[in-house]
Amino acid sequence: MNKPIPSEHDKLQSLYQQAKQPHKMPAALKRRLITECEARDKKPAAWRSWWQLSQLVMGCAAMLLLLSWMQWSPSADLYQIELAASADYQQVQYHRLVEPRAMLISQVGREERLQQLWQRQQEQLQQASSMHTRMAQLQQQEANWQLTICDELQLNLSKELVAQLQLGQSIQSYRGTQWVELELAANGQVLAIRATEQVLHCPHTKAGRRPIIRALAVAG
Amino acid sequence: MLSISLSWAGTLCPDQLMQHYQKTGASKWLDGLIQHCGDDLYHFLLRQSDPALAQDICQQTWLKVMEKRHSFRADSRFKTWLFSMARNALLDELKRQQRWLSSTCPEQLAQPEIECSQSWPVARQQRFEQALRLLPFLQREALMLQLEGFSVGQIASITNELDETVKSRLRYARRFLQARLGEHDE
């Protein structure tokens, strides 16, 4: 059987392989690399745990950042207004305080944070130019307060909200029934309640309903 | 136990060794990789530079293998990845030392026009090595990579060139070598 004639490529490859023989990678370099690899091999667990720890720390930091953003976000409203239907009033509103969901997670410094958030929201609303005042009749029903503006609006304040407004000296303590001036934000939120000597007249009171001005006169 | 592991490691191909090294980071797998590819890489770098730089780049490259073992894709060939990293490191270093331009020549310089009337060493092997040295950097690179067993596509990947460019370099290099060797084979 004849030996196959080597191609030009095979000849070159053979020459190339022979050329490589005297130029091997220095043994000292190989040893250095293996030693380095062994040194790295001995501490993979430490490296991994360091990596995992750093990931955990970064994750926690991101979570805290998100939580603080949620807590201090202007959208985290404390004040809630609910509307209800009524045959006697054009609109009935229930005003109460709600705790933003993000704040429920941590109880640490909760009260302080709530107060700060309340204060900030109040300041923002008071700075707005669309603030307006309305005359209303105030009636206290146990701890809840009810304010009425003729047959236009009945406004019910929860006891927590009353307490909060009193804490900020936005309202005084009243007894019984009396006329007040309501300071309202553009979104209908009550900012302050002040006693007034003025009396509201309701010329378009629905027939059959007791006029508020008359009731006040009776109370007086 | 270690000797058994090492001998077993010796039967695996570089891609399998790299997969084991990637998973474990154990030095025995890197040792296997160096046994397989260390000499080839060193020789390639040596032909393209000098002993000191070849050693330096060789060390850098294997250290990168250790550092970047997790970024190696299992579907790629280890030797291609290794040579690619080494080639990039070498070019960076040559550029840094301002030796890059002097190491490269335009393609047309590869035409068999170098004086050969002087007395060449009689051994064909020496003539081959001499001719290899005379090749321009990029043609020598393409030819050596092909003689290392890389396909045109793999050489294109290592050198960041188009297949056609690689083919052209190979054509010039082979023509040059044939002319050099042929003159003395007659």
mmCIF file of C-alpha atoms in Angstrom:
data_model
loop_
_atom_site.group_PDB
_atom_site.id
_atom_site.type_symbol
_atom_site.label_atom_id
_atom_site.label_comp_id
_atom_site.label_asym_id
_atom_site.label_seq_id
_atom_site.Cartn_x
_atom_site.Cartn_y
_atom_site.Cartn_z
ATOM 1 C CA MET A 1 0.000 0.000 0.000
ATOM 2 C CA ASN A 2 1.434 3.319 -1.076
ATOM 3 C CA LYS A 3 1.992 5.993 1.504
ATOM 4 C CA PRO A 4 -0.250 9.025 0.696
ATOM 5 C CA ILE A 5 1.641 12.081 -0.537
ATOM 6 C CA PRO A 6 1.402 14.827 2.096
ATOM 7 C CA SER A 7 -0.386 17.968 0.984
ATOM 8 C CA GLU A 8 1.193 21.397 1.154
ATOM 9 C CA HIS A 9 -0.821 22.120 4.273
ATOM 10 C CA ASP A 10 0.395 18.933 5.953
ATOM 11 C CA LYS A 11 3.975 19.822 5.127
ATOM 12 C CA LEU A 12 3.597 23.268 6.612
ATOM 13 C CA GLN A 13 1.864 21.893 9.664
ATOM 14 C CA SER A 14 4.638 19.421 10.200
ATOM 15 C CA LEU A 15 7.240 22.170 9.918
ATOM 16 C CA TYR A 16 5.237 24.329 12.258
ATOM 17 C CA GLN A 17 4.947 21.583 14.889
ATOM 18 C CA GLN A 18 8.684 21.005 14.727
ATOM 19 C CA ALA A 19 9.283 24.720 15.060
ATOM 20 C CA LYS A 20 7.251 24.703 18.266
ATOM 21 C CA GLN A 21 9.265 21.977 19.940
ATOM 22 C CA PRO A 22 12.150 24.080 21.273
ATOM 23 C CA HIS A 23 9.866 26.909 22.375
ATOM 24 C CA LYS A 24 7.723 25.515 25.135
ATOM 25 C CA MET A 25 6.058 27.569 27.797
ATOM 26 C CA PRO A 26 8.618 28.080 30.600
ATOM 27 C CA ALA A 27 8.083 25.632 33.450
ATOM 28 C CA ALA A 28 8.517 28.413 36.027
ATOM 29 C CA LEU A 29 5.610 30.305 34.479
ATOM 30 C CA LYS A 30 3.437 27.191 34.597
ATOM 31 C CA ARG A 31 4.275 26.695 38.262
ATOM 32 C CA ARG A 32 3.505 30.323 39.066
ATOM 33 C CA LEU A 33 0.117 30.050 37.401
ATOM 34 C CA ILE A 34 -0.793 26.813 39.140
ATOM 35 C CA THR A 35 0.278 28.256 42.490
ATOM 36 C CA GLU A 36 -1.873 31.296 41.846
ATOM 37 C CA CYS A 37 -4.806 29.107 40.885
ATOM 38 C CA GLU A 38 -4.386 26.979 44.018
ATOM 39 C CA ALA A 39 -4.344 30.120 46.149
ATOM 40 C CA ARG A 40 -7.580 31.261 44.536
ATOM 41 C CA ASP A 41 -9.057 27.786 44.801
ATOM 42 C CA LYS A 42 -8.552 27.804 48.568
ATOM 43 C CA LYS A 43 -10.752 30.823 49.109
ATOM 44 C CA PRO A 44 -13.724 30.471 46.797
ATOM 45 C CA ALA A 45 -16.159 30.164 49.699
ATOM 46 C CA ALA A 46 -14.952 33.394 51.271
ATOM 47 C CA TRP A 47 -15.183 35.153 47.947
ATOM 48 C CA ARG A 48 -18.645 33.783 47.311
ATOM 49 C CA SER A 49 -19.887 34.718 50.758
ATOM 50 C CA TRP A 50 -18.448 38.210 50.344
ATOM 51 C CA TRP A 51 -20.247 38.507 47.033
ATOM 52 C CA GLN A 52 -23.500 37.248 48.511
ATOM 53 C CA LEU A 53 -23.145 39.580 51.474
ATOM 54 C CA SER A 54 -22.570 42.574 49.227
ATOM 55 C CA GLN A 55 -25.610 41.587 47.167
ATOM 56 C CA LEU A 56 -27.690 41.353 50.334
ATOM 57 C CA VAL A 57 -26.511 44.739 51.573
ATOM 58 C CA MET A 58 -27.259 46.340 48.229
ATOM 59 C CA GLY A 59 -30.683 44.709 48.146
ATOM 60 C CA CYS A 60 -31.514 45.968 51.648
ATOM 61 C CA ALA A 61 -30.317 49.466 50.775
ATOM 62 C CA ALA A 62 -32.506 49.501 47.683
ATOM 63 C CA MET A 63 -35.495 48.300 49.727
ATOM 64 C CA LEU A 64 -34.956 51.005 52.366
ATOM 65 C CA LEU A 65 -34.636 53.622 49.667
ATOM 66 C CA LEU A 66 -37.888 52.470 48.106
ATOM 67 C CA LEU A 67 -39.682 52.414 51.451
ATOM 68 C CA SER A 68 -38.522 55.879 52.403
ATOM 69 C CA TRP A 69 -39.559 57.154 49.005
ATOM 70 C CA MET A 70 -42.988 55.607 49.443
ATOM 71 C CA GLN A 71 -43.320 57.058 52.925
ATOM 72 C CA TRP A 72 -42.379 60.546 51.925
ATOM 73 C CA SER A 73 -44.043 60.536 48.590
ATOM 74 C CA PRO A 74 -46.717 63.244 48.271
ATOM 75 C CA SER A 75 -49.051 60.556 46.993
ATOM 76 C CA ALA A 76 -49.010 58.938 50.446
ATOM 77 C CA ASP A 77 -52.072 60.915 51.534
ATOM 78 C CA LEU A 78 -53.151 60.755 55.142
ATOM 79 C CA TYR A 79 -56.402 62.527 54.478
ATOM 80 C CA GLN A 80 -59.232 60.677 52.813
ATOM 81 C CA ILE A 81 -62.574 61.999 51.663
ATOM 82 C CA GLU A 82 -65.382 59.585 50.884
ATOM 83 C CA LEU A 83 -68.599 60.637 49.205
ATOM 84 C CA ALA A 84 -72.024 59.279 50.022
ATOM 85 C CA ALA A 85 -75.477 59.760 48.543
ATOM 86 C CA SER A 86 -78.218 61.564 50.461
ATOM 87 C CA ALA A 87 -81.741 62.782 49.794
ATOM 88 C CA ASP A 88 -81.288 65.793 52.066
ATOM 89 C CA TYR A 89 -77.969 67.138 50.789
ATOM 90 C CA GLN A 90 -76.506 67.628 47.385
ATOM 91 C CA GLN A 91 -73.345 65.967 48.653
ATOM 92 C CA VAL A 92 -72.315 64.131 51.795
ATOM 93 C CA GLN A 93 -68.660 63.774 52.599
ATOM 94 C CA TYR A 94 -66.869 61.681 55.206
ATOM 95 C CA HIS A 95 -63.417 62.994 56.088
ATOM 96 C CA ARG A 96 -61.022 60.711 57.940
ATOM 97 C CA LEU A 97 -57.358 59.952 58.459
ATOM 98 C CA VAL A 98 -55.811 56.897 56.867
ATOM 99 C CA GLU A 99 -52.331 55.526 57.368
ATOM 100 C CA PRO A 100 -50.363 55.092 54.153
ATOM 101 C CA ARG A 101 -49.716 51.405 53.511
ATOM 102 C CA ALA A 102 -45.939 51.843 53.470
ATOM 103 C CA MET A 103 -46.049 53.091 57.060
ATOM 104 C CA LEU A 104 -47.753 49.976 58.310
ATOM 105 C CA ILE A 105 -44.604 47.974 57.663
ATOM 106 C CA SER A 106 -42.494 49.567 60.342
ATOM 107 C CA GLN A 107 -43.689 50.747 63.729
ATOM 108 C CA VAL A 108 -40.344 52.332 64.600
ATOM 109 C CA GLY A 109 -40.857 56.091 64.845
ATOM 110 C CA ARG A 110 -44.298 55.656 63.296
ATOM 111 C CA GLU A 111 -46.005 58.455 65.225
ATOM 112 C CA GLU A 112 -43.229 60.880 64.502
ATOM 113 C CA ARG A 113 -43.260 60.052 60.796
ATOM 114 C CA LEU A 114 -47.040 60.405 60.623
ATOM 115 C CA GLN A 115 -46.864 63.813 62.257
ATOM 116 C CA GLN A 116 -44.114 64.949 59.910
ATOM 117 C CA LEU A 117 -46.061 63.770 56.900
ATOM 118 C CA TRP A 118 -49.218 65.458 58.147
ATOM 119 C CA GLN A 119 -47.377 68.688 58.769
ATOM 120 C CA ARG A 120 -45.801 68.636 55.349
ATOM 121 C CA GLN A 121 -49.068 67.977 53.575
ATOM 122 C CA GLN A 122 -50.809 70.726 55.547
ATOM 123 C CA GLU A 123 -48.103 73.217 54.638
ATOM 124 C CA GLN A 124 -48.301 72.277 50.976
ATOM 125 C CA LEU A 125 -52.078 72.759 50.961
ATOM 126 C CA GLN A 126 -51.905 76.066 52.803
ATOM 127 C CA GLN A 127 -49.354 77.404 50.356
ATOM 128 C CA ALA A 128 -51.649 76.617 47.434
ATOM 129 C CA SER A 129 -53.479 79.676 46.162
ATOM 130 C CA SER A 130 -56.754 77.814 45.630
ATOM 131 C CA MET A 131 -57.596 77.765 49.344
ATOM 132 C CA HIS A 132 -61.094 79.085 50.138
ATOM 133 C CA THR A 133 -63.435 79.601 53.088
ATOM 134 C CA ARG A 134 -67.056 78.638 53.603
ATOM 135 C CA MET A 135 -69.573 79.288 56.358
ATOM 136 C CA ALA A 136 -71.003 76.171 57.945
ATOM 137 C CA GLN A 137 -72.949 75.026 60.912
ATOM 138 C CA LEU A 138 -71.094 72.752 63.268
ATOM 139 C CA GLN A 139 -72.724 70.020 65.288
ATOM 140 C CA GLN A 140 -70.874 67.673 67.575
ATOM 141 C CA GLN A 141 -72.120 64.101 67.711
ATOM 142 C CA GLU A 142 -70.099 62.403 70.414
ATOM 143 C CA ALA A 143 -66.509 62.561 69.126
ATOM 144 C CA ASN A 144 -67.490 63.026 65.488
ATOM 145 C CA TRP A 145 -68.158 66.444 64.094
ATOM 146 C CA GLN A 146 -70.741 67.272 61.472
ATOM 147 C CA LEU A 147 -70.670 70.463 59.416
ATOM 148 C CA THR A 148 -73.459 71.490 57.099
ATOM 149 C CA ILE A 149 -73.667 74.196 54.473
ATOM 150 C CA CYS A 150 -77.390 74.656 53.847
ATOM 151 C CA ASP A 151 -78.600 71.689 51.789
ATOM 152 C CA GLU A 152 -75.508 71.854 49.644
ATOM 153 C CA LEU A 153 -73.067 69.862 51.687
ATOM 154 C CA GLN A 154 -72.866 67.716 54.765
ATOM 155 C CA LEU A 155 -69.357 67.170 55.955
ATOM 156 C CA ASN A 156 -68.535 64.522 58.606
ATOM 157 C CA LEU A 157 -65.180 64.564 60.361
ATOM 158 C CA SER A 158 -63.893 61.464 62.134
ATOM 159 C CA LYS A 159 -62.742 61.798 65.736
ATOM 160 C CA GLU A 160 -59.129 61.017 64.752
ATOM 161 C CA LEU A 161 -59.174 63.834 62.243
ATOM 162 C CA VAL A 162 -60.702 66.223 64.774
ATOM 163 C CA ALA A 163 -58.036 65.262 67.273
ATOM 164 C CA GLN A 164 -55.323 65.797 64.674
ATOM 165 C CA LEU A 165 -56.705 69.229 63.721
ATOM 166 C CA GLN A 166 -56.943 70.167 67.375
ATOM 167 C CA LEU A 167 -53.365 69.024 67.898
ATOM 168 C CA GLY A 168 -52.230 71.404 65.186
ATOM 169 C CA GLN A 169 -54.418 74.144 66.710
ATOM 170 C CA SER A 170 -56.339 74.294 63.483
ATOM 171 C CA ILE A 171 -59.613 74.096 65.381
ATOM 172 C CA GLN A 172 -60.744 75.070 68.784
ATOM 173 C CA SER A 173 -62.986 73.082 71.045
ATOM 174 C CA TYR A 174 -66.643 73.804 70.574
ATOM 175 C CA ARG A 175 -69.642 72.641 72.451
ATOM 176 C CA GLY A 176 -73.033 72.063 70.987
ATOM 177 C CA THR A 177 -74.020 73.717 67.755
ATOM 178 C CA GLN A 178 -72.567 76.878 66.343
ATOM 179 C CA TRP A 179 -71.582 78.744 63.187
ATOM 180 C CA VAL A 180 -68.039 78.357 61.974
ATOM 181 C CA GLU A 181 -65.852 79.423 59.138
ATOM 182 C CA LEU A 182 -64.312 76.505 57.282
ATOM 183 C CA GLU A 183 -60.975 76.873 55.599
ATOM 184 C CA LEU A 184 -60.857 74.382 52.732
ATOM 185 C CA ALA A 185 -58.144 73.290 50.323
ATOM 186 C CA ALA A 186 -58.826 72.929 46.607
ATOM 187 C CA ASN A 187 -59.348 69.196 47.067
ATOM 188 C CA GLY A 188 -61.995 69.821 49.744
ATOM 189 C CA GLN A 189 -59.742 68.988 52.647
ATOM 190 C CA VAL A 190 -60.503 70.874 55.878
ATOM 191 C CA LEU A 191 -57.530 72.971 56.918
ATOM 192 C CA ALA A 192 -59.029 74.936 59.799
ATOM 193 C CA ILE A 193 -62.285 75.590 61.587
ATOM 194 C CA ARG A 194 -62.808 78.949 63.260
ATOM 195 C CA ALA A 195 -65.741 80.188 65.246
ATOM 196 C CA THR A 196 -67.592 83.129 63.708
ATOM 197 C CA GLU A 197 -70.284 85.544 64.770
ATOM 198 C CA GLN A 198 -71.711 85.604 61.253
ATOM 199 C CA VAL A 199 -74.756 83.608 60.299
ATOM 200 C CA LEU A 200 -75.324 81.845 56.972
ATOM 201 C CA HIS A 201 -78.645 82.426 55.203
ATOM 202 C CA CYS A 202 -79.934 79.656 52.997
ATOM 203 C CA PRO A 203 -82.474 81.174 50.587
ATOM 204 C CA HIS A 204 -82.885 78.086 48.442
ATOM 205 C CA THR A 205 -83.503 75.549 51.153
ATOM 206 C CA LYS A 206 -85.656 72.684 49.920
ATOM 207 C CA ALA A 207 -89.301 72.826 50.919
ATOM 208 C CA GLY A 208 -90.151 70.806 53.978
ATOM 209 C CA ARG A 209 -86.632 70.883 55.378
ATOM 210 C CA ARG A 210 -85.949 72.712 58.591
ATOM 211 C CA PRO A 211 -83.961 75.844 57.701
ATOM 212 C CA ILE A 212 -80.562 75.782 59.316
ATOM 213 C CA ILE A 213 -80.730 79.436 60.250
ATOM 214 C CA ARG A 214 -83.943 78.797 62.134
ATOM 215 C CA ALA A 215 -82.496 75.814 63.944
ATOM 216 C CA LEU A 216 -79.574 77.960 65.010
ATOM 217 C CA ALA A 217 -81.939 80.566 66.273
ATOM 218 C CA VAL A 218 -83.757 77.926 68.306
ATOM 219 C CA ALA A 219 -80.456 76.651 69.682
ATOM 220 C CA GLY A 220 -79.390 80.156 70.512
ATOM 221 C CA MET B 1 -5.843 10.190 44.519
ATOM 222 C CA LEU B 2 -4.488 13.387 43.046
ATOM 223 C CA SER B 3 -2.431 11.547 40.472
ATOM 224 C CA ILE B 4 -5.517 9.561 39.417
ATOM 225 C CA SER B 5 -7.493 12.776 39.037
ATOM 226 C CA LEU B 6 -4.733 14.394 37.049
ATOM 227 C CA SER B 7 -4.367 11.468 34.710
ATOM 228 C CA TRP B 8 -8.118 11.446 34.198
ATOM 229 C CA ALA B 9 -7.995 15.179 33.559
ATOM 230 C CA GLY B 10 -5.343 14.527 30.944
ATOM 231 C CA THR B 11 -7.772 12.472 28.866
ATOM 232 C CA LEU B 12 -10.280 15.292 28.568
ATOM 233 C CA CYS B 13 -10.302 17.827 25.766
ATOM 234 C CA PRO B 14 -9.735 21.527 26.624
ATOM 235 C CA ASP B 15 -13.444 22.328 26.338
ATOM 236 C CA GLN B 16 -14.342 19.628 28.864
ATOM 237 C CA LEU B 17 -11.523 20.722 31.148
ATOM 238 C CA MET B 18 -12.755 24.278 30.985
ATOM 239 C CA GLN B 19 -16.276 23.222 31.881
ATOM 240 C CA HIS B 20 -14.938 21.482 34.991
ATOM 241 C CA TYR B 21 -12.720 24.440 35.822
ATOM 242 C CA GLN B 22 -15.617 26.818 35.355
ATOM 243 C CA LYS B 23 -17.736 24.856 37.820
ATOM 244 C CA THR B 24 -15.130 24.139 40.485
ATOM 245 C CA GLY B 25 -12.228 26.550 40.072
ATOM 246 C CA ALA B 26 -9.967 23.651 41.082
ATOM 247 C CA SER B 27 -6.353 24.018 40.034
ATOM 248 C CA LYS B 28 -6.142 20.491 38.579
ATOM 249 C CA TRP B 29 -8.452 21.531 35.728
ATOM 250 C CA LEU B 30 -6.426 24.643 35.004
ATOM 251 C CA ASP B 31 -3.308 22.514 35.087
ATOM 252 C CA GLY B 32 -4.908 20.293 32.449
ATOM 253 C CA LEU B 33 -5.744 23.330 30.323
ATOM 254 C CA ILE B 34 -2.193 24.615 30.561
ATOM 255 C CA GLN B 35 -0.851 21.191 29.608
ATOM 256 C CA HIS B 36 -3.106 21.211 26.543
ATOM 257 C CA CYS B 37 -2.832 24.783 25.327
ATOM 258 C CA GLY B 38 0.013 26.432 27.249
ATOM 259 C CA ASP B 39 2.812 25.622 24.817
ATOM 260 C CA ASP B 40 0.722 26.473 21.744
ATOM 261 C CA LEU B 41 -0.198 29.853 23.147
ATOM 262 C CA TYR B 42 3.294 30.678 24.305
ATOM 263 C CA HIS B 43 4.783 29.750 20.926
ATOM 264 C CA PHE B 44 2.186 31.854 19.102
ATOM 265 C CA LEU B 45 2.996 34.873 21.299
ATOM 266 C CA LEU B 46 6.710 34.302 21.022
ATOM 267 C CA ARG B 47 6.597 34.343 17.215
ATOM 268 C CA GLN B 48 4.667 37.603 17.345
ATOM 269 C CA SER B 49 6.840 39.373 19.913
ATOM 270 C CA ASP B 50 9.850 38.442 22.017
ATOM 271 C CA PRO B 51 10.437 36.038 24.948
ATOM 272 C CA ALA B 52 9.878 38.627 27.684
ATOM 273 C CA LEU B 53 6.660 39.983 26.206
ATOM 274 C CA ALA B 54 5.439 36.501 25.300
ATOM 275 C CA GLN B 55 5.860 35.375 28.906
ATOM 276 C CA ASP B 56 4.178 38.505 30.190
ATOM 277 C CA ILE B 57 1.165 38.219 27.883
ATOM 278 C CA CYS B 58 0.964 34.495 28.477
ATOM 279 C CA GLN B 59 0.774 35.064 32.220
ATOM 280 C CA GLN B 60 -1.789 37.840 31.809
ATOM 281 C CA THR B 61 -3.939 35.622 29.627
ATOM 282 C CA TRP B 62 -3.994 32.669 32.003
ATOM 283 C CA LEU B 63 -4.755 34.995 34.895
ATOM 284 C CA LYS B 64 -7.692 36.281 32.861
ATOM 285 C CA VAL B 65 -8.833 32.696 32.380
ATOM 286 C CA MET B 66 -8.918 32.392 36.175
ATOM 287 C CA GLU B 67 -10.677 35.709 36.673
ATOM 288 C CA LYS B 68 -13.165 35.389 33.848
ATOM 289 C CA ARG B 69 -13.886 31.696 33.982
ATOM 290 C CA HIS B 70 -17.552 32.418 34.730
ATOM 291 C CA SER B 71 -17.923 34.561 31.622
ATOM 292 C CA PHE B 72 -16.762 31.765 29.326
ATOM 293 C CA ARG B 73 -19.676 30.492 27.257
ATOM 294 C CA ALA B 74 -19.965 26.722 27.251
ATOM 295 C CA ASP B 75 -20.957 26.634 23.584
ATOM 296 C CA SER B 76 -17.732 28.300 22.444
ATOM 297 C CA ARG B 77 -14.337 26.665 22.016
ATOM 298 C CA PHE B 78 -11.902 27.246 24.853
ATOM 299 C CA LYS B 79 -8.829 27.551 22.665
ATOM 300 C CA THR B 80 -10.505 30.201 20.499
ATOM 301 C CA TRP B 81 -11.407 32.178 23.624
ATOM 302 C CA LEU B 82 -7.883 31.802 25.002
ATOM 303 C CA PHE B 83 -6.148 32.927 21.817
ATOM 304 C CA SER B 84 -8.579 35.770 21.369
ATOM 305 C CA MET B 85 -7.795 37.159 24.836
ATOM 306 C CA ALA B 86 -4.067 36.680 24.293
ATOM 307 C CA ARG B 87 -4.134 38.342 20.898
ATOM 308 C CA ASN B 88 -6.000 41.376 22.245
ATOM 309 C CA ALA B 89 -3.608 41.692 25.166
ATOM 310 C CA LEU B 90 -0.606 41.445 22.847
ATOM 311 C CA LEU B 91 -1.926 44.091 20.477
ATOM 312 C CA ASP B 92 -2.699 46.423 23.388
ATOM 313 C CA GLU B 93 0.809 45.993 24.709
ATOM 314 C CA LEU B 94 2.443 46.470 21.309
ATOM 315 C CA LYS B 95 0.425 49.641 20.791
ATOM 316 C CA ARG B 96 1.347 50.841 24.261
ATOM 317 C CA GLN B 97 5.013 50.257 23.507
ATOM 318 C CA GLN B 98 4.553 51.848 20.072
ATOM 319 C CA ARG B 99 5.743 48.666 18.436
ATOM 320 C CA TRP B 100 2.485 47.924 16.655
ATOM 321 C CA LEU B 101 3.078 49.869 13.438
ATOM 322 C CA SER B 102 6.592 48.557 13.081
ATOM 323 C CA SER B 103 5.293 45.015 13.534
ATOM 324 C CA THR B 104 2.691 45.249 10.819
ATOM 325 C CA CYS B 105 3.152 45.562 7.113
ATOM 326 C CA PRO B 106 0.716 46.135 4.295
ATOM 327 C CA GLU B 107 -0.538 43.027 2.537
ATOM 328 C CA GLN B 108 1.454 43.646 -0.642
ATOM 329 C CA LEU B 109 4.721 43.313 1.258
ATOM 330 C CA ALA B 110 4.006 39.658 1.433
ATOM 331 C CA GLN B 111 4.700 39.248 -2.230
ATOM 332 C CA PRO B 112 7.762 37.030 -2.734
ATOM 333 C CA GLU B 113 10.066 39.900 -3.452
ATOM 334 C CA ILE B 114 12.420 39.637 -0.509
ATOM 335 C CA GLU B 115 16.016 39.073 -1.455
ATOM 336 C CA CYS B 116 16.871 35.457 -1.262
ATOM 337 C CA SER B 117 20.105 35.323 -3.066
ATOM 338 C CA GLN B 118 22.038 35.273 0.168
ATOM 339 C CA SER B 119 22.970 31.938 1.613
ATOM 340 C CA TRP B 120 20.087 30.464 3.619
ATOM 341 C CA PRO B 121 20.510 27.774 6.235
ATOM 342 C CA VAL B 122 20.428 24.439 4.535
ATOM 343 C CA ALA B 123 17.854 22.870 6.761
ATOM 344 C CA ARG B 124 14.328 23.154 5.449
ATOM 345 C CA GLN B 125 13.098 23.656 8.998
ATOM 346 C CA GLN B 126 15.302 26.669 9.445
ATOM 347 C CA ARG B 127 14.145 28.060 6.118
ATOM 348 C CA PHE B 128 10.581 27.660 7.208
ATOM 349 C CA GLU B 129 11.180 29.484 10.477
ATOM 350 C CA GLN B 130 13.082 32.196 8.669
ATOM 351 C CA ALA B 131 10.266 32.633 6.181
ATOM 352 C CA LEU B 132 7.743 32.734 9.005
ATOM 353 C CA ARG B 133 9.687 35.547 10.623
ATOM 354 C CA LEU B 134 9.734 37.499 7.394
ATOM 355 C CA LEU B 135 5.983 37.422 7.031
ATOM 356 C CA PRO B 136 4.056 40.563 7.979
ATOM 357 C CA PHE B 137 2.480 40.421 11.429
ATOM 358 C CA LEU B 138 -1.120 39.899 10.333
ATOM 359 C CA GLN B 139 -0.304 37.276 7.708
ATOM 360 C CA ARG B 140 1.941 35.385 10.107
ATOM 361 C CA GLU B 141 -0.806 35.570 12.690
ATOM 362 C CA ALA B 142 -3.423 34.153 10.288
ATOM 363 C CA LEU B 143 -1.118 31.409 9.093
ATOM 364 C CA MET B 144 0.000 30.354 12.571
ATOM 365 C CA LEU B 145 -3.579 30.248 13.785
ATOM 366 C CA GLN B 146 -4.499 28.030 10.856
ATOM 367 C CA LEU B 147 -1.536 25.760 11.544
ATOM 368 C CA GLU B 148 -2.730 25.631 15.164
ATOM 369 C CA GLY B 149 -5.899 24.037 13.839
ATOM 370 C CA PHE B 150 -8.289 26.998 13.795
ATOM 371 C CA SER B 151 -10.774 27.291 10.947
ATOM 372 C CA VAL B 152 -11.080 30.458 8.857
ATOM 373 C CA GLY B 153 -14.200 31.414 10.836
ATOM 374 C CA GLN B 154 -12.409 30.925 14.150
ATOM 375 C CA ILE B 155 -9.434 32.961 12.957
ATOM 376 C CA ALA B 156 -11.827 35.702 11.895
ATOM 377 C CA SER B 157 -13.361 35.579 15.362
ATOM 378 C CA ILE B 158 -9.986 35.737 17.117
ATOM 379 C CA THR B 159 -8.727 38.600 14.969
ATOM 380 C CA ASN B 160 -12.036 40.481 14.669
ATOM 381 C CA GLU B 161 -11.841 40.397 10.894
ATOM 382 C CA LEU B 162 -14.048 39.238 8.056
ATOM 383 C CA ASP B 163 -13.593 35.731 6.695
ATOM 384 C CA GLU B 164 -12.557 37.177 3.344
ATOM 385 C CA THR B 165 -9.806 39.243 4.947
ATOM 386 C CA VAL B 166 -8.491 36.184 6.726
ATOM 387 C CA LYS B 167 -8.581 34.150 3.517
ATOM 388 C CA SER B 168 -6.661 36.890 1.714
ATOM 389 C CA ARG B 169 -3.978 36.990 4.411
ATOM 390 C CA LEU B 170 -3.671 33.233 4.344
ATOM 391 C CA ARG B 171 -3.344 33.236 0.557
ATOM 392 C CA TYR B 172 -0.509 35.798 0.634
ATOM 393 C CA ALA B 173 1.247 34.051 3.488
ATOM 394 C CA ARG B 174 1.119 30.632 1.845
ATOM 395 C CA ARG B 175 2.287 32.010 -1.463
ATOM 396 C CA PHE B 176 5.207 33.657 0.261
ATOM 397 C CA LEU B 177 6.157 30.515 2.151
ATOM 398 C CA GLN B 178 5.856 28.334 -0.905
ATOM 399 C CA ALA B 179 8.118 30.669 -2.816
ATOM 400 C CA ARG B 180 10.646 30.704 -0.004
ATOM 401 C CA LEU B 181 10.668 26.997 0.558
ATOM 402 C CA GLY B 182 10.293 26.106 -3.107
ATOM 403 C CA GLU B 183 13.412 27.974 -4.106
ATOM 404 C CA HIS B 184 15.506 25.719 -1.976
ATOM 405 C CA ASP B 185 13.581 22.510 -2.624
ATOM 406 C CA GLU B 186 14.543 22.464 -6.256
#
